[in-house]
Coordinates of C-alpha atoms in Angstrom, one line a residue:
M196 CA 15.3 22.7 -196.4
R197 CA 18.3 20.8 -197.7
T198 CA 17.9 18.3 -194.8
L199 CA 14.3 17.7 -195.5
G200 CA 15.1 17.3 -199.2
W201 CA 17.4 14.4 -198.4
W202 CA 14.6 12.9 -196.1
H203 CA 12.2 13.1 -199.1
V204 CA 14.7 11.1 -201.2
A205 CA 15.1 8.5 -198.4
V206 CA 11.4 8.0 -197.6
V207 CA 10.1 8.1 -201.2
G208 CA 13.1 6.0 -202.4
A209 CA 12.6 3.3 -199.7
V210 CA 8.8 3.1 -200.4
V211 CA 9.3 2.8 -204.1
V212 CA 12.1 0.3 -204.0
L213 CA 10.5 -2.0 -201.4
G214 CA 7.2 -1.7 -203.3
L215 CA 8.9 -3.0 -206.4
L216 CA 10.6 -5.8 -204.5
L217 CA 7.3 -6.8 -202.9
V218 CA 5.7 -7.1 -206.3
A219 CA 8.7 -9.0 -207.6
Q220 CA 8.6 -11.5 -204.7
G221 CA 5.3 -12.8 -205.8
E222 CA 3.6 -12.3 -202.5
S223 CA 0.0 -13.3 -202.0
T224 CA -2.6 -10.8 -203.0
E225 CA -3.5 -10.0 -199.4
A226 CA 0.2 -9.5 -198.4
L227 CA 0.8 -7.4 -201.5
L228 CA -2.1 -5.1 -201.1
G229 CA -1.7 -4.8 -197.4
G230 CA 2.0 -4.1 -197.7
L231 CA 1.5 -1.5 -200.4
A232 CA -1.3 0.1 -198.5
S233 CA 0.8 0.3 -195.3
M234 CA 3.7 1.9 -197.2
A235 CA 1.3 4.3 -198.9
V236 CA 0.1 5.4 -195.4
L237 CA 3.7 5.9 -194.4
L238 CA 4.4 8.0 -197.5
V239 CA 1.3 10.1 -197.1
S240 CA 2.1 10.7 -193.4
W241 CA 5.6 11.9 -194.3
L242 CA 4.4 14.2 -197.1
L243 CA 1.7 15.7 -194.9
L244 CA 3.5 15.9 -191.5
G245 CA 7.3 15.8 -192.4
P246 CA 7.6 19.5 -193.6
R247 CA 5.9 20.7 -190.3
A248 CA 7.5 18.2 -187.9
E249 CA 10.7 20.3 -187.2
A250 CA 8.7 23.4 -186.2
S251 CA 5.7 21.6 -184.5
P252 CA 6.1 19.1 -181.7
A253 CA 2.5 17.9 -182.2
A254 CA 3.2 17.3 -185.9
A255 CA 6.5 15.5 -185.0
T256 CA 4.6 13.2 -182.5
A257 CA 1.9 12.4 -185.0
L258 CA 4.5 11.6 -187.6
L259 CA 6.5 9.2 -185.4
V260 CA 3.3 7.4 -184.3
S261 CA 2.1 7.1 -187.9
V262 CA 5.5 5.9 -189.1
S263 CA 5.8 3.3 -186.3
V264 CA 2.3 1.9 -186.8
S265 CA 2.7 1.9 -190.6
I266 CA 6.0 0.0 -190.5
G267 CA 4.6 -2.5 -187.9
V268 CA 1.5 -3.2 -190.0
A269 CA 3.6 -3.5 -193.2
T270 CA 5.8 -6.1 -191.4
G271 CA 2.7 -7.9 -190.4
F272 CA 1.8 -8.4 -194.1
S273 CA 5.3 -9.2 -195.2
P274 CA 8.4 -9.7 -192.9
S275 CA 10.7 -8.3 -195.6
L276 CA 9.1 -4.9 -195.1
A277 CA 10.8 -4.7 -191.7
V278 CA 13.6 -3.2 -193.7
L279 CA 11.7 0.0 -193.4
Q280 CA 13.2 0.3 -189.9
C281 CA 16.3 1.6 -191.7
V282 CA 14.2 4.7 -192.4
G283 CA 12.0 4.6 -189.3
Y284 CA 14.6 4.7 -186.6
P285 CA 16.5 7.7 -188.1
L286 CA 13.2 9.5 -188.4
V287 CA 12.5 8.9 -184.8
W288 CA 15.8 10.3 -183.6
F289 CA 15.8 13.2 -186.0
F290 CA 12.3 14.5 -185.1
A291 CA 12.0 13.4 -181.5
G292 CA 13.5 16.7 -180.2
G293 CA 15.1 15.1 -177.2
T294 CA 16.6 11.9 -175.7
R295 CA 13.5 11.0 -173.7
K296 CA 11.1 11.3 -176.6
G297 CA 13.6 9.5 -178.8
L298 CA 13.7 6.5 -176.4
L299 CA 9.9 6.4 -176.3
G300 CA 9.8 6.5 -180.1
N301 CA 12.2 3.6 -180.3
V302 CA 10.1 1.6 -177.9
L303 CA 7.0 2.3 -179.9
L304 CA 8.6 1.3 -183.2
V305 CA 10.3 -1.8 -182.0
T306 CA 7.0 -2.9 -180.3
A307 CA 5.1 -2.3 -183.5
V308 CA 7.6 -4.3 -185.6
W309 CA 7.7 -7.1 -183.0
F310 CA 4.0 -7.5 -183.2
G311 CA 4.2 -7.3 -187.0
F312 CA 6.7 -10.2 -187.0
L313 CA 4.4 -12.2 -184.8
A314 CA 1.5 -11.6 -187.1
S315 CA 3.4 -12.6 -190.2
T316 CA 5.6 -15.5 -188.9
G317 CA 3.4 -16.9 -186.2
T318 CA 3.5 -17.1 -182.4
D319 CA 5.3 -20.4 -181.9
T320 CA 8.4 -20.4 -179.6
R321 CA 10.9 -20.3 -182.4
S322 CA 9.2 -17.5 -184.3
V323 CA 8.8 -15.5 -181.1
L324 CA 12.5 -16.0 -180.3
E325 CA 13.6 -15.0 -183.8
S326 CA 11.3 -12.0 -183.8
T327 CA 12.6 -10.9 -180.4
I328 CA 16.3 -11.3 -181.3
T329 CA 15.8 -9.5 -184.7
C330 CA 13.9 -6.6 -183.1
G331 CA 16.3 -6.5 -180.1
L332 CA 19.3 -6.2 -182.4
S333 CA 17.6 -3.5 -184.5
A334 CA 16.6 -1.5 -181.4
A335 CA 20.1 -1.9 -179.8
L336 CA 21.7 -0.6 -182.9
S337 CA 19.3 2.3 -183.1
L338 CA 19.8 3.2 -179.5
G339 CA 23.6 3.0 -179.7
L340 CA 23.8 5.2 -182.8
G341 CA 20.9 7.4 -181.8
L342 CA 22.3 8.2 -178.3
W343 CA 25.7 8.8 -179.8
F344 CA 24.4 11.2 -182.5
T345 CA 22.2 12.9 -179.9
R346 CA 25.2 13.6 -177.6
V347 CA 27.3 14.8 -180.6
Y348 CA 24.4 17.1 -181.7
R349 CA 24.0 18.4 -178.2
R350 CA 27.7 19.3 -178.0
V351 CA 27.6 20.9 -181.3
D352 CA 24.5 22.9 -180.2
E353 CA 26.2 23.9 -177.0
R354 CA 29.3 25.0 -178.9
Q355 CA 27.2 27.0 -181.3
Q356 CA 25.4 28.7 -178.4
L357 CA 28.8 29.5 -176.9
I358 CA 30.0 30.9 -180.2
D359 CA 26.8 33.0 -180.4
R360 CA 27.4 34.3 -176.9
L361 CA 31.1 35.0 -177.7
E362 CA 30.1 36.9 -180.8
A363 CA 27.5 38.9 -178.9
T364 CA 30.1 39.7 -176.2
Q365 CA 32.6 40.6 -178.9
A366 CA 30.0 42.9 -180.5
Q367 CA 29.4 44.5 -177.1
V368 CA 33.1 45.0 -176.6
E369 CA 33.5 46.5 -180.0
A370 CA 30.6 48.9 -179.3
L371 CA 32.1 49.8 -175.9
S372 CA 35.5 50.3 -177.6
R373 CA 33.9 52.6 -180.2
E374 CA 32.2 54.5 -177.5
A375 CA 35.4 54.8 -175.5
G376 CA 37.2 55.9 -178.6
A377 CA 34.5 58.5 -179.3
V378 CA 34.7 59.7 -175.6
G379 CA 38.5 59.8 -175.9
E380 CA 38.3 61.8 -179.1
R381 CA 35.9 64.3 -177.6
E382 CA 38.2 64.7 -174.6
R383 CA 41.2 65.2 -176.9
L384 CA 39.2 67.9 -178.9
V385 CA 38.3 69.6 -175.6
R386 CA 41.9 69.7 -174.6
E387 CA 43.0 71.0 -178.0
I388 CA 40.4 73.7 -178.0
H389 CA 41.1 74.7 -174.5
D390 CA 44.9 74.8 -175.0
T391 CA 44.9 76.6 -178.4
I392 CA 41.7 78.3 -179.7
A393 CA 40.4 79.2 -176.2
Q394 CA 43.8 80.7 -175.3
D395 CA 43.8 82.7 -178.6
L396 CA 40.3 84.0 -177.9
T397 CA 41.4 85.1 -174.4
G398 CA 44.3 86.9 -176.0
L399 CA 41.9 88.6 -178.4
V400 CA 39.8 89.8 -175.5
L401 CA 42.8 91.2 -173.6
T402 CA 44.3 92.7 -176.7
A403 CA 41.0 94.4 -177.6
Q404 CA 40.8 95.8 -174.0
L405 CA 44.3 97.2 -174.2
G406 CA 43.6 98.7 -177.7
R407 CA 40.4 100.4 -176.4
Q408 CA 42.4 101.8 -173.5
E409 CA 45.1 103.1 -175.8
L410 CA 42.5 104.8 -178.1
A411 CA 40.9 106.4 -175.0
D412 CA 44.3 107.7 -174.1
G413 CA 44.8 109.1 -177.6
D414 CA 47.7 106.9 -178.4
V415 CA 46.8 106.1 -182.0
I416 CA 50.2 104.6 -182.9
A417 CA 50.0 102.1 -180.0
A418 CA 46.4 101.4 -180.8
S419 CA 47.3 100.7 -184.4
E420 CA 50.0 98.2 -183.3
R421 CA 47.5 96.6 -181.0
L422 CA 45.1 96.2 -183.9
A423 CA 47.9 94.5 -185.9
I424 CA 48.4 92.1 -183.0
L425 CA 44.7 91.5 -182.8
E426 CA 44.5 90.7 -186.5
D427 CA 47.5 88.3 -186.2
T428 CA 46.0 86.5 -183.2
A429 CA 42.6 86.2 -185.0
R430 CA 44.3 84.7 -188.1
Q431 CA 46.2 82.3 -185.9
A432 CA 43.0 81.2 -184.2
L433 CA 41.3 80.8 -187.5
L434 CA 44.2 78.7 -188.8
Q435 CA 44.1 76.5 -185.8
T436 CA 40.4 76.0 -186.0
R437 CA 40.6 75.0 -189.6
S438 CA 43.4 72.6 -188.9
L439 CA 41.4 71.0 -186.0
V440 CA 38.2 70.6 -188.1
V441 CA 39.8 69.4 -191.3
S442 CA 42.4 66.9 -190.0
G443 CA 42.2 66.7 -186.3
A444 CA 46.0 67.2 -186.3
A445 CA 47.9 68.4 -183.3
L446 CA 48.0 72.1 -183.4
G447 CA 50.9 74.5 -182.9
I448 CA 54.0 72.6 -184.0
E449 CA 53.4 71.7 -187.7
G450 CA 56.5 72.0 -189.8
Q451 CA 58.8 73.1 -187.0
S452 CA 60.7 71.8 -184.0
L453 CA 59.4 72.2 -180.5
A454 CA 62.1 74.7 -179.7
E455 CA 61.1 76.9 -182.6
S456 CA 57.4 76.6 -181.6
L457 CA 58.3 77.7 -178.0
R458 CA 60.2 80.7 -179.3
R459 CA 57.3 81.7 -181.5
L460 CA 54.9 81.3 -178.5
G461 CA 57.1 83.5 -176.3
E462 CA 57.2 86.2 -179.0
R463 CA 53.5 86.2 -179.5
F464 CA 52.9 86.3 -175.8
R465 CA 55.3 89.3 -175.5
R466 CA 53.5 91.1 -178.3
E467 CA 50.1 90.5 -176.8
T468 CA 50.8 91.2 -173.2
G469 CA 53.8 93.5 -173.2
L470 CA 55.5 91.2 -170.6
L471 CA 59.1 90.4 -170.9
V472 CA 59.4 86.7 -171.9
S473 CA 62.7 84.9 -172.1
V474 CA 62.8 81.6 -174.0
S475 CA 65.7 79.2 -173.9
A476 CA 64.9 75.9 -175.7
D477 CA 67.3 73.1 -176.6
D478 CA 66.5 70.7 -179.4
V479 CA 65.0 67.4 -178.1
G480 CA 64.8 65.5 -181.3
S481 CA 64.5 62.1 -179.5
L482 CA 61.1 63.2 -178.1
D483 CA 58.3 61.8 -180.2
R484 CA 55.6 64.0 -181.6
D485 CA 53.0 63.2 -178.9
G486 CA 55.4 64.3 -176.3
Q487 CA 56.3 67.5 -178.1
V488 CA 52.6 68.4 -178.4
V489 CA 52.0 67.8 -174.7
L490 CA 55.0 70.0 -173.7
M491 CA 53.8 72.7 -176.1
R492 CA 50.3 72.6 -174.6
C493 CA 51.8 72.8 -171.1
A494 CA 53.8 75.9 -172.1
Q495 CA 50.7 77.5 -173.6
E496 CA 48.6 76.8 -170.5
A497 CA 51.3 78.0 -168.2
L498 CA 51.7 81.3 -170.0
A499 CA 48.0 81.7 -170.2
N500 CA 47.9 81.4 -166.4
V501 CA 50.7 84.0 -166.1
R502 CA 48.6 86.4 -168.3
K503 CA 45.3 85.8 -166.4
H504 CA 46.3 85.3 -162.8
A505 CA 49.9 85.9 -161.9
G506 CA 50.2 89.7 -162.2
A507 CA 53.7 89.1 -163.3
G508 CA 56.2 91.5 -165.0
A509 CA 58.3 88.8 -166.6
A510 CA 58.3 85.1 -167.4
T511 CA 60.9 82.6 -168.5
V512 CA 60.5 79.4 -170.6
S513 CA 63.2 76.8 -170.7
L514 CA 63.4 73.4 -172.4
T515 CA 66.4 71.2 -171.6
T516 CA 67.3 67.5 -171.5
R517 CA 68.3 66.1 -168.1
G518 CA 68.8 62.5 -167.0
G519 CA 67.0 61.0 -170.0
E520 CA 64.1 63.4 -169.7
A521 CA 62.9 66.5 -171.5
V522 CA 62.3 69.2 -168.9
L523 CA 60.0 72.2 -169.6
V524 CA 60.1 74.9 -166.9
V525 CA 57.9 78.0 -167.0
E526 CA 58.6 80.5 -164.3
D527 CA 57.1 83.9 -163.5
D528 CA 57.7 86.7 -160.9
G529 CA 54.1 87.2 -160.2
S530 CA 52.0 87.0 -157.1
G531 CA 51.9 83.2 -156.8
F532 CA 49.2 81.4 -155.0
D533 CA 48.5 78.7 -152.3
A534 CA 48.9 75.5 -154.3
R535 CA 47.1 73.4 -151.6
A536 CA 44.0 75.6 -151.9
R537 CA 43.9 75.9 -155.7
T538 CA 45.3 72.6 -157.1
S539 CA 42.2 72.1 -159.4
G540 CA 42.4 75.5 -161.0
F541 CA 44.4 77.1 -163.8
G542 CA 44.2 74.1 -166.1
L543 CA 46.6 72.2 -163.8
T544 CA 44.5 69.1 -163.9
G545 CA 44.4 69.1 -167.6
M546 CA 48.2 69.4 -167.8
A547 CA 48.7 66.6 -165.4
E548 CA 46.3 64.3 -167.3
R549 CA 48.1 65.1 -170.6
L550 CA 51.5 64.3 -169.1
A551 CA 50.2 61.1 -167.5
L552 CA 49.1 59.9 -171.0
V553 CA 52.7 60.0 -172.2
D554 CA 54.4 58.8 -168.9
G555 CA 55.2 62.3 -167.8
R556 CA 54.7 64.2 -164.6
L557 CA 54.0 67.8 -163.5
T558 CA 55.6 69.7 -160.6
L559 CA 54.3 73.0 -159.3
T560 CA 56.2 75.2 -156.9
T561 CA 54.5 78.4 -155.7
N562 CA 53.9 80.6 -152.7
P563 CA 51.7 83.7 -152.2
G564 CA 53.8 86.6 -153.3
G565 CA 56.8 84.5 -154.4
G566 CA 56.0 83.7 -158.0
T567 CA 55.4 80.3 -159.6
V568 CA 57.5 77.6 -161.2
L569 CA 55.9 75.0 -163.3
E570 CA 58.0 72.0 -164.3
A571 CA 56.9 69.3 -166.8
R572 CA 59.0 66.2 -167.4
L573 CA 58.8 63.6 -170.1
P574 CA 61.1 60.6 -170.9
V575 CA 62.9 61.2 -174.2
L576 CA 63.7 57.5 -174.7
Q577 CA 61.3 55.5 -176.9
R578 CA 58.4 54.3 -174.7
S579 CA 56.9 50.9 -175.1
T580 CA 53.4 50.8 -176.5

């Protein structure tokens, strides 16, 4: 709309100014009336077709034909009105909608003006030569500027299309990134629930089974102690659930070191299962929080496997620093298993994936009847991000 507003100013201004000049020149009545009538047709054509010419190729074609004929006829009545070419040629290039149509519009306009000159100045050799030179120079200037502006506009349009495609691609990348982030967050929550809440629920089930057996045996004192363990485990599960829902924080090591968390884990495991658990944990302060959480989850998963599958009587948990790495070892004296046949079970895949995310690795040593040794290693030096 702003562009058409300037076109209104240009067309109306040119018609009004040239009309006043035509009157001031003292032209003959025929030339005056013919020139004014031709410019009136030009003005009406613009007012009727101009606002629709950008959106309608048919309206644009009708406008260019009307403008060319009007300027040619006006020149035929008065050669001074050939100045209207200053408005006509830009209109042709602006509304042509392409180089080919612009060239045809230029040919039409220069032809109309040339015939207008012949009608007003005569057809003698000198007049024809002057008319041809004048129209040729005007057309050459129009073609030069028009083709240059058309090429610039095409490049701008191509650049804008490229920008639009880049913005669309960026929007797709952002959408995929958000989706990947959501998937990653879901996977993180699944791991947290599996390694914390699910383990506590498993402990609740086993503790309840032991308590029922003790009640059946008439051991009220042992059953009462088992109920206390049951209550403590349930409270811990509730606390972890609330922490996960409210903040999404890593569970199990808030407000304490990894060594302290491992000792608490061993004590809870001993109370819940009755197995002898020995914990030896050094302070690994140079290990970042993500690494501490991963090792804590590995210890929880390993002890859960001891409880559910190993049939062990004792287990040991050790945390040391060796060769620039934090090394967590969980060992039991249980039945062991064939690692080649059961590598996808017991949460081993989840542990390996967790460790891989923080540049760690998992090693499992086990044989049927020979117990199991699980070793998780993480670099304690600051990792590049």
